[in-house]
PDB file of C-alpha atoms in Angstrom:
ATOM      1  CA  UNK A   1       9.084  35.685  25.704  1.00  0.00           C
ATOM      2  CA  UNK A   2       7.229  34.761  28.942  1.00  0.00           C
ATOM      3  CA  UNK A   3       4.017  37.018  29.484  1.00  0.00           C
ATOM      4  CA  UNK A   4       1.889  36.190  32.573  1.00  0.00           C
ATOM      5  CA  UNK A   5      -1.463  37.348  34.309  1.00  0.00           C
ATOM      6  CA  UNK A   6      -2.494  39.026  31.390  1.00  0.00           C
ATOM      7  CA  UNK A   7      -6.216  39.643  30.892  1.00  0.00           C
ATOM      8  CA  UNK A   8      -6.417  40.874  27.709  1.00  0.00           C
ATOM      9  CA  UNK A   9      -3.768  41.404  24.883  1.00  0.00           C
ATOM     10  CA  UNK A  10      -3.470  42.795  21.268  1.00  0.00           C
ATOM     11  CA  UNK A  11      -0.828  41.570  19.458  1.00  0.00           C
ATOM     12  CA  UNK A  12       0.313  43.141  16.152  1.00  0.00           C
ATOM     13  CA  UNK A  13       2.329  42.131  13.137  1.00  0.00           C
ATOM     14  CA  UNK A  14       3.217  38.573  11.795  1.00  0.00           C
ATOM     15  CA  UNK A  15       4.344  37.490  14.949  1.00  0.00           C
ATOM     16  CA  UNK A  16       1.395  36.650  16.834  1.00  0.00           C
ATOM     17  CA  UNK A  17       0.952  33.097  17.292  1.00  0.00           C
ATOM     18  CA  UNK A  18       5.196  33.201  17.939  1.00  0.00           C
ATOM     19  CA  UNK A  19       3.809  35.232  20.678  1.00  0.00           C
ATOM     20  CA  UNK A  20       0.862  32.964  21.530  1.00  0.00           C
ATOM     21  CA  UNK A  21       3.158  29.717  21.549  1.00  0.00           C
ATOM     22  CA  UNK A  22       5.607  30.878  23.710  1.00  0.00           C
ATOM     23  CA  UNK A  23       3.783  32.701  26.166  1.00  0.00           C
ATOM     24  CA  UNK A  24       2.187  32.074  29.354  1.00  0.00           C
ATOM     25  CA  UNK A  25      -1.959  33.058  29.077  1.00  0.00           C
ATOM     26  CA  UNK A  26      -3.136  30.818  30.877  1.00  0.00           C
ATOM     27  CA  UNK A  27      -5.214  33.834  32.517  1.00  0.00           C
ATOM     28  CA  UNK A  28      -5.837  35.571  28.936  1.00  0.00           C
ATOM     29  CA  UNK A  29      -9.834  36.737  29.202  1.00  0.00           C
ATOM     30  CA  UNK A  30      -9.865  38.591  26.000  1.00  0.00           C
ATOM     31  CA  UNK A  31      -7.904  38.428  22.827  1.00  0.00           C
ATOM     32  CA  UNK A  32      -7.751  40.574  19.339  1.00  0.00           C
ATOM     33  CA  UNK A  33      -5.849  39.744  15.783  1.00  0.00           C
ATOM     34  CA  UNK A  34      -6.039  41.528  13.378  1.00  0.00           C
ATOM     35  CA  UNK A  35      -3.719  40.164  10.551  1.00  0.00           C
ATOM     36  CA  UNK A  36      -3.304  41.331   6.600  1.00  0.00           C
ATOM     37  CA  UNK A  37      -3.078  38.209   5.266  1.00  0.00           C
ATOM     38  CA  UNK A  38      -1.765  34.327   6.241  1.00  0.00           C
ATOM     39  CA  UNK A  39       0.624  33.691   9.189  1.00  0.00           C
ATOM     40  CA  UNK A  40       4.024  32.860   7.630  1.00  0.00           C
ATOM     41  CA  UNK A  41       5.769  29.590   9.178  1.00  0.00           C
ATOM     42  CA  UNK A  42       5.048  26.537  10.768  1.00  0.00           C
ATOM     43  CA  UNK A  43       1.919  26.842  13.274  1.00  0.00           C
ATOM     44  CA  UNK A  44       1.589  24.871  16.041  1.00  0.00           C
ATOM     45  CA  UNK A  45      -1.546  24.292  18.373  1.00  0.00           C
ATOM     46  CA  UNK A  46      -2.358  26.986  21.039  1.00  0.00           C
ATOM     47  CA  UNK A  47      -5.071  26.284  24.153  1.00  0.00           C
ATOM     48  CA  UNK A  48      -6.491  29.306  25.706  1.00  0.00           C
ATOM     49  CA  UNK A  49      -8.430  27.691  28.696  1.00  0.00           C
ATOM     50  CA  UNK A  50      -9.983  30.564  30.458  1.00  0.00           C
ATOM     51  CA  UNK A  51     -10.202  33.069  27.432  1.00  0.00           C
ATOM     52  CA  UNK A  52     -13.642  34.291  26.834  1.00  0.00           C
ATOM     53  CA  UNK A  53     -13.838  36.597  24.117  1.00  0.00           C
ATOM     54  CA  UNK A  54     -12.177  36.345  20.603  1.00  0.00           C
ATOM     55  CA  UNK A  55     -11.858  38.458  17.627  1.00  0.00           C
ATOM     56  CA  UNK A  56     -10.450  38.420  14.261  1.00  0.00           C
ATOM     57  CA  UNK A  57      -9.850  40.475  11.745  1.00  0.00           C
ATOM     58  CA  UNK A  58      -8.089  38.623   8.656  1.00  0.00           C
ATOM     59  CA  UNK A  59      -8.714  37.884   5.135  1.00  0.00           C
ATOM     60  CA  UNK A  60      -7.094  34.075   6.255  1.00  0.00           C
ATOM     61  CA  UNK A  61      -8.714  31.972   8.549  1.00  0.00           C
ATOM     62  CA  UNK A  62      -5.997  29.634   8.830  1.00  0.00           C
ATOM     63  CA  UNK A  63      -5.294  30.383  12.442  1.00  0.00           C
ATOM     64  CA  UNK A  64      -8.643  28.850  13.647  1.00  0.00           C
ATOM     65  CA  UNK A  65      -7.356  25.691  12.747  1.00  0.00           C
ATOM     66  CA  UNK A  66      -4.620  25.907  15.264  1.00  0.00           C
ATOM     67  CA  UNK A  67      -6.458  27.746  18.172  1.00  0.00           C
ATOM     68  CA  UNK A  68      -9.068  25.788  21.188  1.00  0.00           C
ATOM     69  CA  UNK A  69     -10.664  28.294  23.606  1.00  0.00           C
ATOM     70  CA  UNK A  70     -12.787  25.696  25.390  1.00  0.00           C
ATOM     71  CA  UNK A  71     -14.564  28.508  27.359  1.00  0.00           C
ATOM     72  CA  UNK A  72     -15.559  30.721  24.499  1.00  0.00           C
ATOM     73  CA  UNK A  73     -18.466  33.038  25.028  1.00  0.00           C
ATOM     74  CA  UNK A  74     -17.735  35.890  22.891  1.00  0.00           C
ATOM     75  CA  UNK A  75     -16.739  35.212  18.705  1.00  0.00           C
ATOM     76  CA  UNK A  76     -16.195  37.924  16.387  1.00  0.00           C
ATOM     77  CA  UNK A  77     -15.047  37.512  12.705  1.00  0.00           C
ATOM     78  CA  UNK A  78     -14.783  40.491  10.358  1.00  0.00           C
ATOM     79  CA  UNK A  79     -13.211  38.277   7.264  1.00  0.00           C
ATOM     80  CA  UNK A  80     -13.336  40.035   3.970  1.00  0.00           C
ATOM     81  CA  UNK A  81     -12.201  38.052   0.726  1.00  0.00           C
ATOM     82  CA  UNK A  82     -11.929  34.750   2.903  1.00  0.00           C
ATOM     83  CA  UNK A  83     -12.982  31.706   1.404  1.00  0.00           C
ATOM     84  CA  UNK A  84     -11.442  28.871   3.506  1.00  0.00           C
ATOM     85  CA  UNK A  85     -13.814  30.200   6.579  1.00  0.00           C
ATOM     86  CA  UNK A  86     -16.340  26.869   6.905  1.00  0.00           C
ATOM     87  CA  UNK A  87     -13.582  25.056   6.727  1.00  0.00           C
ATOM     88  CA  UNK A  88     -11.719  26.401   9.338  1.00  0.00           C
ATOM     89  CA  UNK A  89     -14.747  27.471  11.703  1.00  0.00           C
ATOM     90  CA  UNK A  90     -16.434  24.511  11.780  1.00  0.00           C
ATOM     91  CA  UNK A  91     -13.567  22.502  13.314  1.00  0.00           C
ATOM     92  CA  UNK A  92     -13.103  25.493  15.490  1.00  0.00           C
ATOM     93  CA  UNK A  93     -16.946  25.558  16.758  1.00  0.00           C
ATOM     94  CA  UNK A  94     -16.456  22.317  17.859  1.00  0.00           C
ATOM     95  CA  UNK A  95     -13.741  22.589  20.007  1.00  0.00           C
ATOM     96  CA  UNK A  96     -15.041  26.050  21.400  1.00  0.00           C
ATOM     97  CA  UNK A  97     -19.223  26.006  20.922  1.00  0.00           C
ATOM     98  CA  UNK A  98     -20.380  24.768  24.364  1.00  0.00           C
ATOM     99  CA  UNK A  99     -20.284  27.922  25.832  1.00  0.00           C
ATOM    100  CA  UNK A 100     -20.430  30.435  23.446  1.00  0.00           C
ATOM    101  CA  UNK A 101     -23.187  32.662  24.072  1.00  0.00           C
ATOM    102  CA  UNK A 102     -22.495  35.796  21.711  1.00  0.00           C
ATOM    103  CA  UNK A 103     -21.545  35.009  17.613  1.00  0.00           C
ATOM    104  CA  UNK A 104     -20.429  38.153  15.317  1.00  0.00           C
ATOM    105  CA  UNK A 105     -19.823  37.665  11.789  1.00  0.00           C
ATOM    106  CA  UNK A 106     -18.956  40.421   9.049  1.00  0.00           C
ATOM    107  CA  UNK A 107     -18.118  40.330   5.543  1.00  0.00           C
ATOM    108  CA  UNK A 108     -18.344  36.283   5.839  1.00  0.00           C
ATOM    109  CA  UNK A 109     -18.624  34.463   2.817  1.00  0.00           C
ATOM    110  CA  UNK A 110     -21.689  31.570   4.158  1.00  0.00           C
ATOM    111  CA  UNK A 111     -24.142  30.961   2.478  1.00  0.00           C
ATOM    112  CA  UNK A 112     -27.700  30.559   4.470  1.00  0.00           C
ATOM    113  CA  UNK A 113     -27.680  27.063   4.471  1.00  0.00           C
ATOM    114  CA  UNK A 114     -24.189  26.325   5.810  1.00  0.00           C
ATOM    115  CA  UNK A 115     -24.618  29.620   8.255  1.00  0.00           C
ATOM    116  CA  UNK A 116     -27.465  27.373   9.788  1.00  0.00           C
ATOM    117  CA  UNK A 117     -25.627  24.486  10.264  1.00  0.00           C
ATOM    118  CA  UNK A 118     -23.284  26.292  11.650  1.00  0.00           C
ATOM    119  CA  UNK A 119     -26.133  27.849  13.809  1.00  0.00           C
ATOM    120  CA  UNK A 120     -27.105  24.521  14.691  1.00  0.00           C
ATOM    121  CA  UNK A 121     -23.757  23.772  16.750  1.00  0.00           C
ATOM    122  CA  UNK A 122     -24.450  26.541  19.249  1.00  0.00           C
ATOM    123  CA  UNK A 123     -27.301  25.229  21.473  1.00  0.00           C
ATOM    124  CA  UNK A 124     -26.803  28.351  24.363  1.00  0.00           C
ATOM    125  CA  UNK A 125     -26.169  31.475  21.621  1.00  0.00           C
ATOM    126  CA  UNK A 126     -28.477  34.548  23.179  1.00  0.00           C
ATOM    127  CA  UNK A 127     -26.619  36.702  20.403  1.00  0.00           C
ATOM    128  CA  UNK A 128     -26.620  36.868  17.117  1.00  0.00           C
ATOM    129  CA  UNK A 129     -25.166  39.445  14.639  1.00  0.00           C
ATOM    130  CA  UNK A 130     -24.917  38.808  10.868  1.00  0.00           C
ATOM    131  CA  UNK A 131     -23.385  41.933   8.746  1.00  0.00           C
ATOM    132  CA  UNK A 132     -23.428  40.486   5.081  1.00  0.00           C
ATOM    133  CA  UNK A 133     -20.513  40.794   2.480  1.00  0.00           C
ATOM    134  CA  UNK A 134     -21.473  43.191  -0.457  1.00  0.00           C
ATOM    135  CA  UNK A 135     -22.301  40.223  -2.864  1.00  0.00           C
ATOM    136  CA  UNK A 136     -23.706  37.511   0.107  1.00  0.00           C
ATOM    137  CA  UNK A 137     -27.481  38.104   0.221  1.00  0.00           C
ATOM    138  CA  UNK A 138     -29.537  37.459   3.102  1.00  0.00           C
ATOM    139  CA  UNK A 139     -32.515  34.635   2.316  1.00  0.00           C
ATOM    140  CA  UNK A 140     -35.758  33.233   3.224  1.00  0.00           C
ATOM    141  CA  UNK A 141     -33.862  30.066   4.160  1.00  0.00           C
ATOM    142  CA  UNK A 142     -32.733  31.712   6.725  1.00  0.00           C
ATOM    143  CA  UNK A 143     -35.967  33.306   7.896  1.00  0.00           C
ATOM    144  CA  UNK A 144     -37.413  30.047   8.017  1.00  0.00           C
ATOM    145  CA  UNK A 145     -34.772  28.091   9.785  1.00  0.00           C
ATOM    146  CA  UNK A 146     -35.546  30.496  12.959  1.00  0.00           C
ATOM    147  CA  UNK A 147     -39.283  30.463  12.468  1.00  0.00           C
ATOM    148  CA  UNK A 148     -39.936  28.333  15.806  1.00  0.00           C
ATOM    149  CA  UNK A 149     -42.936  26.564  14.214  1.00  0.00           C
ATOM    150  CA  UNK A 150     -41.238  25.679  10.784  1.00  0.00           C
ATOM    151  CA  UNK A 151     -38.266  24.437  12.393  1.00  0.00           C
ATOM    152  CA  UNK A 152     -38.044  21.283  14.288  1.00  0.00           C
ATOM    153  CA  UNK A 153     -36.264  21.140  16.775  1.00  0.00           C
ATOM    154  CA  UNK A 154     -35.641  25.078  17.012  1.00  0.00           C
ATOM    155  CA  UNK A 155     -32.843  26.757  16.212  1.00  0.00           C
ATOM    156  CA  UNK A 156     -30.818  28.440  18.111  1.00  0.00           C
ATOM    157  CA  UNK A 157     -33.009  28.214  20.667  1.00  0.00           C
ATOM    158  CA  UNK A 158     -31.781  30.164  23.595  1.00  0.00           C
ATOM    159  CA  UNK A 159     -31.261  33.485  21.474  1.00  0.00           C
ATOM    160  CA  UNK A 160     -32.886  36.637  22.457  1.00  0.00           C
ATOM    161  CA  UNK A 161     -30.612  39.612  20.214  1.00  0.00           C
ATOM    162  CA  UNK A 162     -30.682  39.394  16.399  1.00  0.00           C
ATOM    163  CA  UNK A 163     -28.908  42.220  14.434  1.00  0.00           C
ATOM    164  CA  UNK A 164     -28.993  41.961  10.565  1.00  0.00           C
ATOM    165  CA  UNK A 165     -27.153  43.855   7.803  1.00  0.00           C
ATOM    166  CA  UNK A 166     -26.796  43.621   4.723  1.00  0.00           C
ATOM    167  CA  UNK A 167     -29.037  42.876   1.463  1.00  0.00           C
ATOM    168  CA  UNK A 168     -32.426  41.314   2.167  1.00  0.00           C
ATOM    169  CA  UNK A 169     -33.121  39.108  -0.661  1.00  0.00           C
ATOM    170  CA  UNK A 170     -35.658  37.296   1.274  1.00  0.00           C
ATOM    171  CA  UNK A 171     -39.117  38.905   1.889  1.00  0.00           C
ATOM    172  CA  UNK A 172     -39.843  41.275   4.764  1.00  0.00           C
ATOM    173  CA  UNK A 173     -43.121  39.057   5.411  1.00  0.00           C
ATOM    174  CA  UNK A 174     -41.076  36.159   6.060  1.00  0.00           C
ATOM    175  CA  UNK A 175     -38.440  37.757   8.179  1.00  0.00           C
ATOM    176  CA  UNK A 176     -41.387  39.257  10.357  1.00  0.00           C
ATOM    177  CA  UNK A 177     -43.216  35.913  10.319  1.00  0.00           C
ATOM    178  CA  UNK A 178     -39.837  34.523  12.128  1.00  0.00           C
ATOM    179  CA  UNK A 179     -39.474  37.281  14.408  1.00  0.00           C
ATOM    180  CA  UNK A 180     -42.944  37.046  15.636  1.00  0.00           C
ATOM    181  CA  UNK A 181     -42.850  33.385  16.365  1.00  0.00           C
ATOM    182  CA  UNK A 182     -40.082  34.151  18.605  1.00  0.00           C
ATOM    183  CA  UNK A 183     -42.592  36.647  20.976  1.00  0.00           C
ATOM    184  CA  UNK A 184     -45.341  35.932  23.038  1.00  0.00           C
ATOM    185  CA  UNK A 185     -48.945  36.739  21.690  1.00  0.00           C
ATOM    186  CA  UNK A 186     -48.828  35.717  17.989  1.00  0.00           C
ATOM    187  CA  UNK A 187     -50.576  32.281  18.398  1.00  0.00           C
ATOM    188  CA  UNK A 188     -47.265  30.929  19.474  1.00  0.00           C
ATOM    189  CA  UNK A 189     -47.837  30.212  23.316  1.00  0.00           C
ATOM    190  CA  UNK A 190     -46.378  27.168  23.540  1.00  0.00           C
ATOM    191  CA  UNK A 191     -43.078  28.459  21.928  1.00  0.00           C
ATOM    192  CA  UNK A 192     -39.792  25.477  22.244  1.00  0.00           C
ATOM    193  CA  UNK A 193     -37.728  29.011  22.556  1.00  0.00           C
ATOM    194  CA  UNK A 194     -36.412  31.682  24.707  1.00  0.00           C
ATOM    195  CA  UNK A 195     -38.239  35.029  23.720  1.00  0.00           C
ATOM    196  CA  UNK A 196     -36.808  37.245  21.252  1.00  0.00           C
ATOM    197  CA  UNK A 197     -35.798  40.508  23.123  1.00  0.00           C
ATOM    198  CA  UNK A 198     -34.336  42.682  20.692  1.00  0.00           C
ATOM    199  CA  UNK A 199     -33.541  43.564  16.990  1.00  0.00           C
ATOM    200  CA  UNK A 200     -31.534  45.399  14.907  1.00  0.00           C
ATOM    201  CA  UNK A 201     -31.805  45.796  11.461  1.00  0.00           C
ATOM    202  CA  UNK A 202     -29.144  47.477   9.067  1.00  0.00           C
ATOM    203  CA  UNK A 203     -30.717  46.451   5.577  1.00  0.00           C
ATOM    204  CA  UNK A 204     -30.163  47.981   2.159  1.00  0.00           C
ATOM    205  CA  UNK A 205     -33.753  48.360   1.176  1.00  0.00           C
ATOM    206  CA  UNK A 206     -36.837  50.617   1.802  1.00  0.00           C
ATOM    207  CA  UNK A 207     -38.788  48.843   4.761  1.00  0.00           C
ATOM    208  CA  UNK A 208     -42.347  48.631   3.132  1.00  0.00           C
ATOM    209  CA  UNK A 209     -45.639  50.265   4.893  1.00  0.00           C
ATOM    210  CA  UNK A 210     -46.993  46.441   6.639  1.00  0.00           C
ATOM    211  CA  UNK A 211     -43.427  45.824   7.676  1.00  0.00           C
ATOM    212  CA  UNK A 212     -43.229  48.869   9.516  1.00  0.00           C
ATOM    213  CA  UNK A 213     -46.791  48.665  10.956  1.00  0.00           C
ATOM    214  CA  UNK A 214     -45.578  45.112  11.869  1.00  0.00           C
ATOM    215  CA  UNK A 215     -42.397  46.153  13.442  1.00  0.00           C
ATOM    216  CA  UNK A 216     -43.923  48.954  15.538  1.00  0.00           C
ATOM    217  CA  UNK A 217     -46.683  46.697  16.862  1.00  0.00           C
ATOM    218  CA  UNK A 218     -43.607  44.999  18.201  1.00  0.00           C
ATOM    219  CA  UNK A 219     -41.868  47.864  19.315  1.00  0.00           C
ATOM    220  CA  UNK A 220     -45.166  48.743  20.830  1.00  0.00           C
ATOM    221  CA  UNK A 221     -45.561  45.154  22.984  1.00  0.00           C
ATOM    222  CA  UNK A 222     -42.250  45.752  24.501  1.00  0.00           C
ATOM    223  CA  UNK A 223     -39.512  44.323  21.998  1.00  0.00           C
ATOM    224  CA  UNK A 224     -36.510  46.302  21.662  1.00  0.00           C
ATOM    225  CA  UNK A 225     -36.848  47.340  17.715  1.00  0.00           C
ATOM    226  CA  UNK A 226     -33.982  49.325  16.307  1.00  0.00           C
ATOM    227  CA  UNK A 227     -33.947  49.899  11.788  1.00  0.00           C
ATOM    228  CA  UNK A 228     -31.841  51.928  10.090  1.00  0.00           C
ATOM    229  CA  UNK A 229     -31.885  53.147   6.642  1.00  0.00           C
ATOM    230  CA  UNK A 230     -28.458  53.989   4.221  1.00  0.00           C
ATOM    231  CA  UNK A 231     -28.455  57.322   3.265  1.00  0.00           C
ATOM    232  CA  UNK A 232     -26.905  57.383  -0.445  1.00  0.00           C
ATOM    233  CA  UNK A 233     -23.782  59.461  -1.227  1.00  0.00           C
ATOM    234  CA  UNK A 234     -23.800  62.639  -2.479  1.00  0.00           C
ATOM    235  CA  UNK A 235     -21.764  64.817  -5.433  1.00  0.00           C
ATOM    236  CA  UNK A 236     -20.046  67.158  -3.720  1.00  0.00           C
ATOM    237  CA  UNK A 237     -17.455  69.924  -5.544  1.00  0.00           C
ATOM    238  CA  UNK A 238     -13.576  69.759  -4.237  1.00  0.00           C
ATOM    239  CA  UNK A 239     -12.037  72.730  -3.073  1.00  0.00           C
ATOM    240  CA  UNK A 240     -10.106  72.492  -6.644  1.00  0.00           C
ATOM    241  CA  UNK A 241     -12.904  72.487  -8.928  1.00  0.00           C
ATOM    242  CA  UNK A 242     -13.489  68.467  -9.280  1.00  0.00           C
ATOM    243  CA  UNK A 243     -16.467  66.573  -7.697  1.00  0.00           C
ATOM    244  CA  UNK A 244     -16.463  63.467  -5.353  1.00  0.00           C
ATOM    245  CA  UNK A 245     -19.047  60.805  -4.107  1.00  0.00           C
ATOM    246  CA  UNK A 246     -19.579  61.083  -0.387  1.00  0.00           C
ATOM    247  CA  UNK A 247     -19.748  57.784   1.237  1.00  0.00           C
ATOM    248  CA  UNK A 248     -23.625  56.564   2.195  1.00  0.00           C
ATOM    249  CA  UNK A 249     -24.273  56.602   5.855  1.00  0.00           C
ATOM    250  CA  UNK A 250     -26.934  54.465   8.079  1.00  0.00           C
ATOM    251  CA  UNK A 251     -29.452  56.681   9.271  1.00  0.00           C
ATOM    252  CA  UNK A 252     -31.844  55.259  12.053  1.00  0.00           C
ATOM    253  CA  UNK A 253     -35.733  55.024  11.175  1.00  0.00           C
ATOM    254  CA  UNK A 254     -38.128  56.538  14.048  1.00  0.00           C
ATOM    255  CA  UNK A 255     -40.290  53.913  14.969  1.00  0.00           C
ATOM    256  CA  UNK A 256     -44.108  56.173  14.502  1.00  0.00           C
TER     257      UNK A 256
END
């Protein structure tokens, strides 16, 4: 099969690197796999020089290990029930992290401390958007690993969009404390950052009365603040006489 001047493509089936290996993509911009479960066969190595945005949908990260994109700027994972992900994406982040500018992860498996090492490999990433697995908790490690005064030299320093979801294990005072030393005005005026621009916060707790006085002085000073809340399911009665648990939905918090 010999595909050319193809911008973006989204293969289907088991078949996908067969189609990656023997194709012609040299020009391929934007690329999306979504696969149930491990690629069956021999894989061999696949270079995507010009492609730019990447994602992946699998339980198996195995194909990481075979793919460089040297010109990555755009990386989303949604990997539920996969367990081999450091040890495929950190190999891969190598080959690919120069550039990338936007990083998406869902459902990953990383615990805080490896998600800032891996955090630490992506000197120019502006974007940043974490949606935790049910049973992967979100931590004050984290919190103070972007605290620009805590953290020496700062991480991710270029990054101006954070979007969290999840379960916050870690306090709200030292989330805010991290967000704050990442805007202007809060005794940080000599901050070794980029300013934080905007964030989005999908978190499966009730956002206390000081964090919300906190966030809306933010929201006030210009900062782009956007917090939802999940709405729990509801009993409802079947048309034949049983009941049924409506699925919870993320309702977004007015920021007053």
């Amino acid at each position: 099969m010999i595909i050319s001047n193809l911008e973006i493509l989204r293969p289907g089936g088991q078949f996908i690197f067969t189609t990656l290996q023997n194709s012609d993509l040299a020009r391929l911009q934007t690329l999306e796999l979504q696969l149930a479960g491990p690629i069956p066969g021999e894989l061999l190595d696949v270079v995507l020089p010009n492609l730019a945005s990447l994602a992946v949908v699998t339980s198996s990260m195995d194909l990481l290990a075979h793919l460089s994109t040297p010109h990555l700027k755009h990386l989303r994972l949604d990997c539920p029930y996969s367990h081999n992900i450091l040890e495929r994406l950190r190999p891969f982040l190598r080959r690919s992290a120069h550039c990338l500018a936007r990083l998406e992860l869902s459902n990953a498996q990383i615990r805080d401390l490896d998600l800032i090492d891996l955090l630490g490999m992506l000197p120019n990433l502006t974007e940043l958007d974490i949606h935790c697995a049910f049973d992967r908790q979100i931590t004050d490690t984290l919190f103070i690993a972007l605290h620009t005064l805590k953290t020496v030299p700062c991480l991710a320093p270029k990054l101006q969009c954070l979007s969290l979801g999840g379960d916050l294990y870690g306090s709200e005072s030292m989330l805010l404390d991290a967000i704050e030393s990442r805007w202007e005005g809060y005794h940080n005026d000599e901050m070794a950052c980029d300013r934080l621009l905007s964030i989005q916060f999908h978190l499966v707790h009730i956002y206390s009365v000081e964090t919300m006085a906190r966030l809306c002085a933010l929201s006030d000073s210009g900062m782009d603040v956007c917090l939802f809340r999940q709405k729990p399911g509801q009993w409802v009665r079947n048309s034949g006489g049983g009941y049924r648990l409506t699925s919870s939905e993320w309702v977004r918090v007015k920021m007053e």
